[in-house]
GROMACS .gro file of C-alpha atoms in nm:
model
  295
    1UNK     CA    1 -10.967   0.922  -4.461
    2UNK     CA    2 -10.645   1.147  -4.383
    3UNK     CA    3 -10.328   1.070  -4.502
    4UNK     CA    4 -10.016   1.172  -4.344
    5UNK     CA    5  -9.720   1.254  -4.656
    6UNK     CA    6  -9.411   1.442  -4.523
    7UNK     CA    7  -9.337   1.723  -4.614
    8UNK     CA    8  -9.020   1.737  -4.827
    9UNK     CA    9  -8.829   2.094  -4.913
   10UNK     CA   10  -8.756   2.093  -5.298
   11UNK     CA   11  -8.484   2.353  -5.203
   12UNK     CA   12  -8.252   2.039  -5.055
   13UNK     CA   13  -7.950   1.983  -5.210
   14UNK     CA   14  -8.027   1.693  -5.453
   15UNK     CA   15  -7.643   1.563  -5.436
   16UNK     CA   16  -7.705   1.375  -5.110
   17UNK     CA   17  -8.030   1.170  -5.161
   18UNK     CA   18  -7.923   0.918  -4.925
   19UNK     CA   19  -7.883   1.140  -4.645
   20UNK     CA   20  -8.199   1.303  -4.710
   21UNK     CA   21  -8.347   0.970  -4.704
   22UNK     CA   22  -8.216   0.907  -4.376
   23UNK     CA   23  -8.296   1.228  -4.241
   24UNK     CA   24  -8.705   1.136  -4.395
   25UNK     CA   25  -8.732   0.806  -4.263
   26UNK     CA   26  -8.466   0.737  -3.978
   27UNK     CA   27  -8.600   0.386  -3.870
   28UNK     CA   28  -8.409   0.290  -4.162
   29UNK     CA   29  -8.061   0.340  -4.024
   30UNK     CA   30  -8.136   0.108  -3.695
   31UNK     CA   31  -8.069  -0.278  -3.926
   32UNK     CA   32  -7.834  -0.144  -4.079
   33UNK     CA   33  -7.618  -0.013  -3.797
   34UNK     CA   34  -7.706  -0.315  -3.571
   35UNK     CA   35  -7.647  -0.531  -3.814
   36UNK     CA   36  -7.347  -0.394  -3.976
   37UNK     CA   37  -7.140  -0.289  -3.667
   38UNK     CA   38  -7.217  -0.619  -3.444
   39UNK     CA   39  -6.858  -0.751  -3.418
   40UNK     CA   40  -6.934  -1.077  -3.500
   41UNK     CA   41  -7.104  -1.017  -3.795
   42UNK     CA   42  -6.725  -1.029  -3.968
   43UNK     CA   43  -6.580  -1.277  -3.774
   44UNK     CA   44  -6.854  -1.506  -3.785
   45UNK     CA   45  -6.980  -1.592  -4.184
   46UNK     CA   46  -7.283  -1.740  -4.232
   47UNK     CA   47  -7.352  -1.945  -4.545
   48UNK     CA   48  -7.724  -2.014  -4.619
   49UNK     CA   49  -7.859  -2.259  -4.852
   50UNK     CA   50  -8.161  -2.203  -5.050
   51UNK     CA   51  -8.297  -2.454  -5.290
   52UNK     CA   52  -8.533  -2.294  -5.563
   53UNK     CA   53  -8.719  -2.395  -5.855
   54UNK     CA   54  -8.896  -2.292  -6.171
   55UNK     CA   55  -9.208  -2.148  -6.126
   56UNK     CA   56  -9.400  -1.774  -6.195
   57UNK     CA   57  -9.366  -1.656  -5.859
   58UNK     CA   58  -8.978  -1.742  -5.822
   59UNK     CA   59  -8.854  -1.424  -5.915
   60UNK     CA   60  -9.042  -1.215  -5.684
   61UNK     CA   61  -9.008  -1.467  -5.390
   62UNK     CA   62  -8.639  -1.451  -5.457
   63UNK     CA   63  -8.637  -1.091  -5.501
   64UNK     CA   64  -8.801  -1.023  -5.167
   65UNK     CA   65  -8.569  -1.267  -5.021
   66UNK     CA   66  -8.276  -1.081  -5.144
   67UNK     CA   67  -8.378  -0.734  -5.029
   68UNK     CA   68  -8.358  -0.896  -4.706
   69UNK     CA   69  -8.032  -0.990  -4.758
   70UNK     CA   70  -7.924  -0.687  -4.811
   71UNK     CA   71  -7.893  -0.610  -4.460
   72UNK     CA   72  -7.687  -0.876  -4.351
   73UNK     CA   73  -7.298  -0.845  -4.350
   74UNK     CA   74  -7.047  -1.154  -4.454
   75UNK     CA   75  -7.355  -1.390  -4.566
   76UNK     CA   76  -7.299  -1.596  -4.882
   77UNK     CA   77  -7.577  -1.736  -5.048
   78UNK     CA   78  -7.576  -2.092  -5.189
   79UNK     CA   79  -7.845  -2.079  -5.461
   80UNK     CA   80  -7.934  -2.422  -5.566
   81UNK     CA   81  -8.187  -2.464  -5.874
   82UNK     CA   82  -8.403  -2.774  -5.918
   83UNK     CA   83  -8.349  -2.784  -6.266
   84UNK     CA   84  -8.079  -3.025  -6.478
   85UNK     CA   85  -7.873  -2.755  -6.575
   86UNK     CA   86  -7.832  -2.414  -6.443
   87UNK     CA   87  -8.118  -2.135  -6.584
   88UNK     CA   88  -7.946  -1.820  -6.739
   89UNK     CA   89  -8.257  -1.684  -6.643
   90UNK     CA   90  -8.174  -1.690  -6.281
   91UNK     CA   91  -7.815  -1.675  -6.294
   92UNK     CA   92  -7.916  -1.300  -6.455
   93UNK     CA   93  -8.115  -1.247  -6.135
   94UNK     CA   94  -7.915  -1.337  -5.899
   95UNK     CA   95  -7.565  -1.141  -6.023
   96UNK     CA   96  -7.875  -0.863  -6.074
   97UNK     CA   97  -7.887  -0.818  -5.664
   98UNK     CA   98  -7.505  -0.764  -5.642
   99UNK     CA   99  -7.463  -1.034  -5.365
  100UNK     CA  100  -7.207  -1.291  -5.270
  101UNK     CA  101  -7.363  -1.618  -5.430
  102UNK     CA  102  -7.301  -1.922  -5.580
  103UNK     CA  103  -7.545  -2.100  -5.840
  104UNK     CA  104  -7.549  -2.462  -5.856
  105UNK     CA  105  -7.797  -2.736  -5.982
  106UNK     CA  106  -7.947  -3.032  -5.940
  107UNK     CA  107  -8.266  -3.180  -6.050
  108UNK     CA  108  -8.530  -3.369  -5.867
  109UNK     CA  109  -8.569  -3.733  -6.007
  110UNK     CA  110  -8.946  -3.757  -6.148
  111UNK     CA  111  -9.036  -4.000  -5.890
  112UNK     CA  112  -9.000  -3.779  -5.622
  113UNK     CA  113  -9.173  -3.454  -5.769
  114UNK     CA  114  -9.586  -3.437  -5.641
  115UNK     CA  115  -9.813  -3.614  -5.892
  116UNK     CA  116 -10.102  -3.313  -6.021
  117UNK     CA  117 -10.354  -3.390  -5.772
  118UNK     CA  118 -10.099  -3.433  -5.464
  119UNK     CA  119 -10.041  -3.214  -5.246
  120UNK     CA  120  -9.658  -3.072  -5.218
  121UNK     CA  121  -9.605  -3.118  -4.872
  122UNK     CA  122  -9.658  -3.530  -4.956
  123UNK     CA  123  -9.323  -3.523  -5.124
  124UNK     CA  124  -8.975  -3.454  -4.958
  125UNK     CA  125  -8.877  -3.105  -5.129
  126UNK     CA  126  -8.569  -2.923  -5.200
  127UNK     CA  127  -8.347  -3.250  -5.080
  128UNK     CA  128  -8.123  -3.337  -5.344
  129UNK     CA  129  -8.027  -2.933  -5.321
  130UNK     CA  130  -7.928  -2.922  -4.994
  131UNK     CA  131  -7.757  -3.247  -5.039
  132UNK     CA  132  -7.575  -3.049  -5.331
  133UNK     CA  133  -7.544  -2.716  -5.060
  134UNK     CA  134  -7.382  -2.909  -4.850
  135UNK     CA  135  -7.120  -3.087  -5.069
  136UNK     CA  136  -7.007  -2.741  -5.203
  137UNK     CA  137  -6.962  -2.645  -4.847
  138UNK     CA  138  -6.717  -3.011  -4.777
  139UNK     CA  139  -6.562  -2.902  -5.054
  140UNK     CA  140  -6.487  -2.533  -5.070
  141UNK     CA  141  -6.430  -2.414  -4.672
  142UNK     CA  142  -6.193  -2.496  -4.455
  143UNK     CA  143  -6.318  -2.775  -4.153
  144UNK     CA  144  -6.189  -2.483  -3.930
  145UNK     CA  145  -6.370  -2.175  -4.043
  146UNK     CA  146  -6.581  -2.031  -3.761
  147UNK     CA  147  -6.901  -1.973  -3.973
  148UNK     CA  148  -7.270  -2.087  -3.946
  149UNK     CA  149  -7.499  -2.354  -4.220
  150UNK     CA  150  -7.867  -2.206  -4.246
  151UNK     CA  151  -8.122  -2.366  -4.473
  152UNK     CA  152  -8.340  -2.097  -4.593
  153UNK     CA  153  -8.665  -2.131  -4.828
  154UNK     CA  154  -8.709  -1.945  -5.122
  155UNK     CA  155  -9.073  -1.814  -4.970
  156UNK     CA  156  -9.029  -1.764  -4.608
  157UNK     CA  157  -9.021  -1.396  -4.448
  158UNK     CA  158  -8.710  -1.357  -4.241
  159UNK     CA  159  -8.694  -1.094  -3.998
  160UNK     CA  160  -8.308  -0.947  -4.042
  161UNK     CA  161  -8.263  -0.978  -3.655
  162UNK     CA  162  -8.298  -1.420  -3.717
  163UNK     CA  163  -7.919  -1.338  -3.842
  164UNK     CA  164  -7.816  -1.202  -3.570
  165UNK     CA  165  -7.941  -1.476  -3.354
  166UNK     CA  166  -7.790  -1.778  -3.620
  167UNK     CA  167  -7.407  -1.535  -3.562
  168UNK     CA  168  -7.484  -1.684  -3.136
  169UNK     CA  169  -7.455  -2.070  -3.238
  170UNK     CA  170  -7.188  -2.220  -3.070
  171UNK     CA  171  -7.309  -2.566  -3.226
  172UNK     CA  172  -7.675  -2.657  -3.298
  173UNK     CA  173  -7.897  -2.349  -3.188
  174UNK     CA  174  -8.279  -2.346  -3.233
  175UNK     CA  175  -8.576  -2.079  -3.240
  176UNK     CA  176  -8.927  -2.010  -3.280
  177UNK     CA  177  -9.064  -2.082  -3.662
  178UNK     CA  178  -9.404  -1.870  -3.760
  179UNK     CA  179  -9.728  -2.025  -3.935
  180UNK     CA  180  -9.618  -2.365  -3.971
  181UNK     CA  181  -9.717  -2.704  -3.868
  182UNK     CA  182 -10.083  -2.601  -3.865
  183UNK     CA  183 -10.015  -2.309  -3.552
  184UNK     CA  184  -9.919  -1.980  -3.562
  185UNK     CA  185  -9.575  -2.108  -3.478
  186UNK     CA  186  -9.404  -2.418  -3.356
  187UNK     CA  187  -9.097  -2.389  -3.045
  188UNK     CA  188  -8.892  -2.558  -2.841
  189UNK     CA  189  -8.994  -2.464  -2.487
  190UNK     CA  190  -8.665  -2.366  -2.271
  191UNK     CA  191  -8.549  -2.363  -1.932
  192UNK     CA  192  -8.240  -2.163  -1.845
  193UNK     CA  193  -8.153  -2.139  -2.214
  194UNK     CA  194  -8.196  -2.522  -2.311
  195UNK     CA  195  -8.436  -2.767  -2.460
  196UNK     CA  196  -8.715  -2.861  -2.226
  197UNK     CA  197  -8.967  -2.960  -2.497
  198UNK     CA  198  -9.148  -2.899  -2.745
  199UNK     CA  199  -9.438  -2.708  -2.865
  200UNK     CA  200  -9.611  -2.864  -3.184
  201UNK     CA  201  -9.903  -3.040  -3.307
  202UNK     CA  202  -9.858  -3.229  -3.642
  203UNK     CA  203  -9.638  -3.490  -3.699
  204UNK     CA  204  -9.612  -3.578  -3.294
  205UNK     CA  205  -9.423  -3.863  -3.262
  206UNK     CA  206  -9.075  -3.619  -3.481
  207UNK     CA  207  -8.762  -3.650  -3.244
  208UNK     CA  208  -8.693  -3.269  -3.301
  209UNK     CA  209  -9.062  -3.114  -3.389
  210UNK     CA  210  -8.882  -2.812  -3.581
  211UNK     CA  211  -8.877  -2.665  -3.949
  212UNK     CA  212  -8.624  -2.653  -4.175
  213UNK     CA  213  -8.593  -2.246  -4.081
  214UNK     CA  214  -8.603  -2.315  -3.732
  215UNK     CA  215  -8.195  -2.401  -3.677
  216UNK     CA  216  -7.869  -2.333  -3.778
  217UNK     CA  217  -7.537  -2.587  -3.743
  218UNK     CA  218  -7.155  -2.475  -3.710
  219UNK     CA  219  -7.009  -2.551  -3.979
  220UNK     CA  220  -6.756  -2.773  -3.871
  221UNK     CA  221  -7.017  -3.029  -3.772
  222UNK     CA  222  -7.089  -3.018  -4.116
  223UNK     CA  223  -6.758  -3.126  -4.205
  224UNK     CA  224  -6.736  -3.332  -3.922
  225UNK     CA  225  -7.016  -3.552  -4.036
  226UNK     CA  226  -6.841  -3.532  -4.379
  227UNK     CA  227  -7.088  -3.858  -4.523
  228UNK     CA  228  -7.428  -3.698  -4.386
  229UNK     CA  229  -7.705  -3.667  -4.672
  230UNK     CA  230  -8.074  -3.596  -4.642
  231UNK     CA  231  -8.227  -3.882  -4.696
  232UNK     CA  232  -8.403  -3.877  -5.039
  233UNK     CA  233  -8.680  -4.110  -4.987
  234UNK     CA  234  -9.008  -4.037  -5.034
  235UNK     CA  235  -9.152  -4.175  -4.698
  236UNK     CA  236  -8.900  -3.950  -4.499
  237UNK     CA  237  -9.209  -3.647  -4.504
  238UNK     CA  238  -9.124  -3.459  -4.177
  239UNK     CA  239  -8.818  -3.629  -4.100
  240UNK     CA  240  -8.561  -3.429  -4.278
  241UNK     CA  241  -8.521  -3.181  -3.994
  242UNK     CA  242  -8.459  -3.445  -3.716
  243UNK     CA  243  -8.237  -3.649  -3.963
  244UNK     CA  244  -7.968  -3.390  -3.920
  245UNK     CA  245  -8.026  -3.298  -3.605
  246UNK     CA  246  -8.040  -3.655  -3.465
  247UNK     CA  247  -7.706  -3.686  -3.652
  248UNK     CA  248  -7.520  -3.392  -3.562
  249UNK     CA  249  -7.656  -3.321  -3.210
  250UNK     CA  250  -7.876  -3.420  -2.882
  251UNK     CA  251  -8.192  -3.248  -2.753
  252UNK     CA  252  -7.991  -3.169  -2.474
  253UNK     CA  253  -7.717  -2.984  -2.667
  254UNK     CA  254  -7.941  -2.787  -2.865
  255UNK     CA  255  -7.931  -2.418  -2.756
  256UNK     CA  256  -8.185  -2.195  -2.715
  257UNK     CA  257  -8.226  -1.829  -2.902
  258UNK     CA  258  -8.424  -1.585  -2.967
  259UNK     CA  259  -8.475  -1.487  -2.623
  260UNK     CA  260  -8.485  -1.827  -2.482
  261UNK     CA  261  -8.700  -1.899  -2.795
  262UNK     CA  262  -9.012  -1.647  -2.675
  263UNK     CA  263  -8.934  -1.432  -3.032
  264UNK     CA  264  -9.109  -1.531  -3.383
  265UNK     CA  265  -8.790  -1.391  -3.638
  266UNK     CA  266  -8.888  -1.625  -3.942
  267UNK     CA  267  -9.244  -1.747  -4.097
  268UNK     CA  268  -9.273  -2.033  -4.305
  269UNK     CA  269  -9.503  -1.853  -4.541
  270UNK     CA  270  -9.567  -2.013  -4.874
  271UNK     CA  271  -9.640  -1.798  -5.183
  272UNK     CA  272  -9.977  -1.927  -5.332
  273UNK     CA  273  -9.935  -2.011  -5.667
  274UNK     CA  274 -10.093  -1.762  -5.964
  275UNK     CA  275 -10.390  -1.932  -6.223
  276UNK     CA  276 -10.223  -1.860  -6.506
  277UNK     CA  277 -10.380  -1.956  -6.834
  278UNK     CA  278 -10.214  -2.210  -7.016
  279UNK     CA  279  -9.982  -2.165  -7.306
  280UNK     CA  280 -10.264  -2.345  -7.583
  281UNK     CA  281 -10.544  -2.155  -7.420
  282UNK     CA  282 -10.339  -1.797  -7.552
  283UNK     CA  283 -10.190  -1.976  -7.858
  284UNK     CA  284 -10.607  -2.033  -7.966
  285UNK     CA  285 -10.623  -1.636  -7.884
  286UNK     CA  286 -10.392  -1.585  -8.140
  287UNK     CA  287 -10.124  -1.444  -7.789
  288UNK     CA  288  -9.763  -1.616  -7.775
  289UNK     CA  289  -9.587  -1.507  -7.461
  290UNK     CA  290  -9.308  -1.750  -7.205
  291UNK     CA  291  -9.507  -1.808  -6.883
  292UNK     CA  292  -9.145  -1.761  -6.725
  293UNK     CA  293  -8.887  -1.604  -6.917
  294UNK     CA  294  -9.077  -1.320  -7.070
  295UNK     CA  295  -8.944  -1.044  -6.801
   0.00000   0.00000   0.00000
């Protein structure tokens, strides 16, 4: 096996890491100067909604999350926590990445949380926080701000050139979404830059066959339709999407991105969740440790 490691000259003048890190790996000065010097990246704010709750793996899903983030100009961050009050634990986190955020909570009703043998995806997740997300937004911007509403999972993988695309909605506009629906991505098919229809497989008989990551909305619809809420049922799997939509806009409305939708910019990944050994298994080891808030 060879492996390549540039060479680096110890004789460089220490005071200017950043340059130097430039000057070593250049690819990373292309996001940030597309990103950062696209006009409309400060004209146009986009405010993203992520709902998130407890779990082992929510610090690094939000973490990874974040570093994406970190590339995108005038984006503020609605963090909303499935939990009945607000976590110290991740309000420490998130003022840790140095972002503009806001922390608010709400928490699931029991009823509506997966039994131990069900599967997630057969209970409607993360709706009373976007329901929260978007009664911060009715309530703290102005009906005539020109800025964009994207609802982002904790544990997708976001390409930083999706933002871009969400900064082009004029109203509703949609895109590609990777690894979800049982294919390696579900789209709307487009002709001359609108809505011809779709490509999907489960869940056929959805109005608008997209994912949650697959759209963003101007936010003055959102103010517009001022008494829209997700729907909080449980029977409303794979509706939640073309709830909103079906409020807010028409198939024929809907415009097309990502190069008439032909590019993949987000995943739906899922993080798998870690076997951890439970709390009484380590007490009988004589171990005492919080499964969460230890680091």
């Amino acid at each position: 096996m060879i492996l390549y490691i540039k060479n680096i000259d110890t004789r460089q003048d220490c005071n200017k890491p950043w340059e130097h890190l430039l000057e070593q790996y250049p690819a990373l000065v292309e996001p940030i100067r597309e990103s950062w010097n696209d006009p409309s990246s400060f004209v146009r704010k986009i405010y993203m909604i992520t709902p998130t709750k407890t779990r082992a793996e929510q610090t690094p899903d939000l973490t990874r999350l974040a570093q994406t983030l970190y590339l995108i100009p005038n984006l503020f961050w609605i963090v909303v926590e499935d939990e009945p009050q607000v976590t110290l634990r991740l309000r420490r986190l998130l003022r840790s990445f140095h972002l503009p955020f806001i922390h608010l909570n709400i928490a699931t009703p029991d009823y509506l949380k997966p039994t131990q043998n069900q599967s997630t995806w057969r209970r409607p997740r993360g709706v009373f926080q976007k329901n929260i997300g978007l009664q911060w937004l009715r309530t703290n911007t102005n009906k005539d701000e020109d800025a964009l509403v994207y609802f982002a999972d904790d544990d997708n993988t976001y390409h930083w050139k999706l933002f871009q695309e969400i900064r082009k909605v004029q109203s509703v506009g949609v895109w590609p979404v990777g690894l979800v629906g049982e294919l390696l991505y579900e789209r709307p098919i487009c002709l001359n830059g609108r809505v011809h229809s779709w490509f999907h497989y489960m869940y056929r008989k959805r109005k608008f066959p997209t994912d949650m990551a697959g759209f963003a909305i101007h936010l003055r619809l959102i103010h517009h339709y001022s008494t829209y809420v997700f729907n909080v049922s449980a029977t409303s799997i794979a509706e939640q999407e073309s709830q909103i939509l079906n409020t807010m806009t028409t198939i024929d409305q809907l415009e097309c991105l990502a190069n008439n939708a032909t590019k993949i910019y987000v995943w739906h990944t899922k993080t798998q969740s870690m076997f951890l050994t439970s709390i009484e298994r380590l007490r009988n080891a004589g171990m005492k440790y919080d499964l969460v808030n230890q680091l």
